[in-house]
GROMACS .gro file of C-alpha atoms in nm:
model
  235
    1UNK     CA    1   5.912  10.420  19.737
    2UNK     CA    2   5.607  10.609  19.862
    3UNK     CA    3   5.675  10.971  19.948
    4UNK     CA    4   5.490  11.176  20.212
    5UNK     CA    5   5.487  11.555  20.227
    6UNK     CA    6   5.473  11.779  20.531
    7UNK     CA    7   5.612  12.131  20.531
    8UNK     CA    8   5.659  12.129  20.910
    9UNK     CA    9   5.938  11.869  20.914
   10UNK     CA   10   6.278  12.030  20.982
   11UNK     CA   11   6.630  11.901  20.928
   12UNK     CA   12   6.700  11.941  21.301
   13UNK     CA   13   6.403  11.724  21.410
   14UNK     CA   14   6.455  11.377  21.558
   15UNK     CA   15   6.084  11.306  21.614
   16UNK     CA   16   5.778  11.418  21.421
   17UNK     CA   17   5.404  11.375  21.477
   18UNK     CA   18   5.158  11.384  21.187
   19UNK     CA   19   4.823  11.558  21.227
   20UNK     CA   20   4.499  11.361  21.261
   21UNK     CA   21   4.410  11.356  20.891
   22UNK     CA   22   4.750  11.235  20.775
   23UNK     CA   23   4.782  10.993  21.068
   24UNK     CA   24   4.451  10.832  20.973
   25UNK     CA   25   4.564  10.804  20.611
   26UNK     CA   26   4.899  10.646  20.703
   27UNK     CA   27   4.766  10.400  20.961
   28UNK     CA   28   4.409  10.321  20.854
   29UNK     CA   29   4.423  10.357  20.476
   30UNK     CA   30   4.781  10.251  20.404
   31UNK     CA   31   4.785  10.003  20.698
   32UNK     CA   32   5.126  10.113  20.823
   33UNK     CA   33   5.229   9.994  21.169
   34UNK     CA   34   5.499  10.037  21.433
   35UNK     CA   35   5.843   9.972  21.286
   36UNK     CA   36   5.742  10.047  20.927
   37UNK     CA   37   5.959  10.297  20.738
   38UNK     CA   38   5.832  10.614  20.575
   39UNK     CA   39   5.996  10.861  20.339
   40UNK     CA   40   5.906  11.225  20.395
   41UNK     CA   41   5.990  11.555  20.224
   42UNK     CA   42   5.925  11.907  20.346
   43UNK     CA   43   5.919  12.047  19.993
   44UNK     CA   44   6.243  12.237  20.053
   45UNK     CA   45   6.476  11.972  19.914
   46UNK     CA   46   6.505  11.752  20.223
   47UNK     CA   47   6.433  11.379  20.207
   48UNK     CA   48   6.381  11.212  20.546
   49UNK     CA   49   6.386  10.843  20.627
   50UNK     CA   50   6.158  10.774  20.922
   51UNK     CA   51   6.034  10.484  21.134
   52UNK     CA   52   5.689  10.467  21.296
   53UNK     CA   53   5.702  10.472  21.677
   54UNK     CA   54   5.331  10.522  21.750
   55UNK     CA   55   5.066  10.393  21.508
   56UNK     CA   56   4.773  10.584  21.656
   57UNK     CA   57   4.523  10.697  21.390
   58UNK     CA   58   4.500  11.030  21.571
   59UNK     CA   59   4.870  11.091  21.634
   60UNK     CA   60   5.117  10.893  21.422
   61UNK     CA   61   5.465  10.961  21.560
   62UNK     CA   62   5.785  10.878  21.372
   63UNK     CA   63   6.155  10.883  21.445
   64UNK     CA   64   6.363  11.056  21.181
   65UNK     CA   65   6.645  10.813  21.110
   66UNK     CA   66   6.831  11.008  20.843
   67UNK     CA   67   6.800  11.302  20.610
   68UNK     CA   68   6.968  11.431  20.300
   69UNK     CA   69   6.938  11.754  20.106
   70UNK     CA   70   6.880  11.735  19.733
   71UNK     CA   71   7.066  11.998  19.534
   72UNK     CA   72   6.832  12.235  19.347
   73UNK     CA   73   6.834  12.241  18.970
   74UNK     CA   74   7.072  12.471  18.787
   75UNK     CA   75   6.778  12.660  18.633
   76UNK     CA   76   6.439  12.797  18.744
   77UNK     CA   77   6.136  12.746  18.521
   78UNK     CA   78   5.854  12.994  18.575
   79UNK     CA   79   5.537  12.923  18.375
   80UNK     CA   80   5.301  13.220  18.348
   81UNK     CA   81   4.979  13.080  18.206
   82UNK     CA   82   4.626  13.210  18.150
   83UNK     CA   83   4.367  12.984  18.319
   84UNK     CA   84   4.161  12.774  18.080
   85UNK     CA   85   3.781  12.799  18.060
   86UNK     CA   86   3.749  12.444  18.193
   87UNK     CA   87   3.906  12.419  18.535
   88UNK     CA   88   4.009  12.054  18.497
   89UNK     CA   89   4.230  12.136  18.198
   90UNK     CA   90   4.429  12.389  18.401
   91UNK     CA   91   4.457  12.138  18.684
   92UNK     CA   92   4.590  11.887  18.431
   93UNK     CA   93   4.856  12.140  18.328
   94UNK     CA   94   4.952  12.206  18.691
   95UNK     CA   95   4.983  11.834  18.763
   96UNK     CA   96   5.189  11.745  18.456
   97UNK     CA   97   5.409  12.055  18.480
   98UNK     CA   98   5.495  11.957  18.838
   99UNK     CA   99   5.586  11.606  18.727
  100UNK     CA  100   5.805  11.743  18.446
  101UNK     CA  101   5.986  11.988  18.672
  102UNK     CA  102   5.828  12.336  18.684
  103UNK     CA  103   5.949  12.558  18.969
  104UNK     CA  104   5.691  12.835  18.976
  105UNK     CA  105   5.343  12.888  18.828
  106UNK     CA  106   5.164  13.221  18.797
  107UNK     CA  107   4.810  13.235  18.655
  108UNK     CA  108   4.766  13.550  18.448
  109UNK     CA  109   4.442  13.727  18.357
  110UNK     CA  110   4.442  13.861  18.002
  111UNK     CA  111   4.200  14.063  17.789
  112UNK     CA  112   4.056  13.745  17.636
  113UNK     CA  113   4.056  13.533  17.951
  114UNK     CA  114   3.731  13.344  18.003
  115UNK     CA  115   3.819  13.235  18.357
  116UNK     CA  116   3.938  13.484  18.613
  117UNK     CA  117   3.879  13.296  18.939
  118UNK     CA  118   4.078  12.988  19.046
  119UNK     CA  119   4.049  12.751  19.341
  120UNK     CA  120   4.408  12.787  19.457
  121UNK     CA  121   4.362  12.550  19.753
  122UNK     CA  122   4.265  12.273  19.514
  123UNK     CA  123   4.553  12.361  19.278
  124UNK     CA  124   4.794  12.347  19.572
  125UNK     CA  125   4.675  11.997  19.658
  126UNK     CA  126   4.724  11.890  19.297
  127UNK     CA  127   5.083  12.020  19.307
  128UNK     CA  128   5.158  11.845  19.635
  129UNK     CA  129   5.017  11.515  19.506
  130UNK     CA  130   5.213  11.539  19.179
  131UNK     CA  131   5.534  11.621  19.367
  132UNK     CA  132   5.493  11.311  19.584
  133UNK     CA  133   5.395  11.090  19.291
  134UNK     CA  134   5.702  11.195  19.092
  135UNK     CA  135   5.930  11.157  19.399
  136UNK     CA  136   6.052  11.516  19.398
  137UNK     CA  137   6.166  11.701  19.708
  138UNK     CA  138   6.108  12.061  19.598
  139UNK     CA  139   5.751  12.191  19.600
  140UNK     CA  140   5.674  12.427  19.309
  141UNK     CA  141   5.553  12.774  19.405
  142UNK     CA  142   5.195  12.863  19.310
  143UNK     CA  143   5.125  13.236  19.296
  144UNK     CA  144   4.800  13.428  19.319
  145UNK     CA  145   4.640  13.521  18.983
  146UNK     CA  146   4.758  13.854  18.848
  147UNK     CA  147   4.675  14.063  18.541
  148UNK     CA  148   4.920  14.043  18.254
  149UNK     CA  149   4.981  14.417  18.270
  150UNK     CA  150   5.076  14.391  18.639
  151UNK     CA  151   5.298  14.091  18.578
  152UNK     CA  152   5.487  14.269  18.301
  153UNK     CA  153   5.590  14.535  18.550
  154UNK     CA  154   5.768  14.279  18.769
  155UNK     CA  155   6.147  14.252  18.739
  156UNK     CA  156   6.240  13.918  18.581
  157UNK     CA  157   6.584  13.764  18.547
  158UNK     CA  158   6.693  13.506  18.293
  159UNK     CA  159   6.540  13.423  17.955
  160UNK     CA  160   6.195  13.567  17.882
  161UNK     CA  161   5.955  13.436  17.617
  162UNK     CA  162   5.598  13.492  17.504
  163UNK     CA  163   5.427  13.218  17.301
  164UNK     CA  164   5.152  13.342  17.072
  165UNK     CA  165   4.973  13.247  16.749
  166UNK     CA  166   4.990  13.577  16.560
  167UNK     CA  167   5.123  13.569  16.205
  168UNK     CA  168   5.444  13.752  16.283
  169UNK     CA  169   5.809  13.667  16.328
  170UNK     CA  170   5.865  13.405  16.597
  171UNK     CA  171   6.146  13.164  16.672
  172UNK     CA  172   6.115  12.804  16.784
  173UNK     CA  173   6.136  12.788  17.164
  174UNK     CA  174   6.368  12.488  17.145
  175UNK     CA  175   6.620  12.702  16.956
  176UNK     CA  176   6.613  12.981  17.213
  177UNK     CA  177   6.628  12.799  17.546
  178UNK     CA  178   6.979  12.772  17.690
  179UNK     CA  179   7.076  12.509  17.947
  180UNK     CA  180   7.138  12.622  18.306
  181UNK     CA  181   6.959  12.954  18.263
  182UNK     CA  182   6.638  13.065  18.434
  183UNK     CA  183   6.336  13.079  18.203
  184UNK     CA  184   6.003  13.264  18.219
  185UNK     CA  185   5.741  13.172  17.958
  186UNK     CA  186   5.409  13.348  17.898
  187UNK     CA  187   5.122  13.138  17.760
  188UNK     CA  188   4.797  13.313  17.670
  189UNK     CA  189   4.428  13.222  17.696
  190UNK     CA  190   4.233  13.012  17.447
  191UNK     CA  191   4.169  13.319  17.235
  192UNK     CA  192   4.543  13.404  17.242
  193UNK     CA  193   4.704  13.727  17.354
  194UNK     CA  194   4.579  14.045  17.187
  195UNK     CA  195   4.819  14.227  16.953
  196UNK     CA  196   4.858  14.503  17.212
  197UNK     CA  197   4.944  14.250  17.484
  198UNK     CA  198   5.206  14.092  17.262
  199UNK     CA  199   5.351  14.433  17.183
  200UNK     CA  200   5.365  14.521  17.554
  201UNK     CA  201   5.541  14.195  17.642
  202UNK     CA  202   5.796  14.240  17.364
  203UNK     CA  203   5.865  14.595  17.486
  204UNK     CA  204   5.946  14.445  17.828
  205UNK     CA  205   6.202  14.208  17.681
  206UNK     CA  206   5.993  13.897  17.610
  207UNK     CA  207   6.099  13.728  17.286
  208UNK     CA  208   5.813  13.586  17.073
  209UNK     CA  209   5.831  13.209  17.027
  210UNK     CA  210   5.640  12.918  16.879
  211UNK     CA  211   5.609  12.559  17.006
  212UNK     CA  212   5.590  12.403  16.663
  213UNK     CA  213   5.390  12.419  16.342
  214UNK     CA  214   5.050  12.321  16.487
  215UNK     CA  215   4.808  12.535  16.684
  216UNK     CA  216   4.795  12.414  17.045
  217UNK     CA  217   4.550  12.456  17.328
  218UNK     CA  218   4.668  12.669  17.619
  219UNK     CA  219   4.741  12.376  17.850
  220UNK     CA  220   4.906  12.175  17.571
  221UNK     CA  221   5.133  12.464  17.475
  222UNK     CA  222   5.231  12.508  17.840
  223UNK     CA  223   5.321  12.140  17.877
  224UNK     CA  224   5.520  12.142  17.552
  225UNK     CA  225   5.713  12.445  17.683
  226UNK     CA  226   5.790  12.267  18.011
  227UNK     CA  227   5.905  11.959  17.820
  228UNK     CA  228   6.134  12.160  17.592
  229UNK     CA  229   6.302  12.333  17.887
  230UNK     CA  230   6.339  12.004  18.075
  231UNK     CA  231   6.483  11.817  17.775
  232UNK     CA  232   6.741  12.088  17.705
  233UNK     CA  233   6.852  12.096  18.069
  234UNK     CA  234   6.853  11.719  18.111
  235UNK     CA  235   7.000  11.630  17.774
   0.00000   0.00000   0.00000
């Protein structure tokens, strides 16, 4: 099954017309024609079965034959991650985290951050593509970058963890995650969080954790964290 995404499709619609760019992709690139079926999601849990009525490359119109609502997961995974120096490595994290099942991503700017500007439009496209590729119907939320100090002032519900590399007491993340509970995980920059940042996070209720016995890159640690949460909730 090939999945298409358009946030404008509503559960009450019976007909829908794609814009010029997507119409051209569907008809000219994918060679779809009148009568062919499409599967569409609006990123809000709905999966629509549609049939092409008009195969114009400027205005592809479909009839929505059926729709069903996918139940959301019993937990919410919020990854709060410092952008990597190389943009493609952070994009890799965003893509794979979406495939694994992240619900929300917030880039955080820390004292040791080497990158403080992100191309959010590009990141959003990566998320949308990964959602379609992995046949999911909920689009993860991508937030604007925010400083760690500002983020720590936000009210957070559920389990809260900070992963760091300091030589201090930490517990294995896999032994602290509980199924069916919301989780927020802080992952620092390539130079790690500073001791004062770690202290501030702990004072706000974030428990210090480790991903294993090896030292991981930022994006690797973030993916390992996503995988641990997914495996505990899907096990």
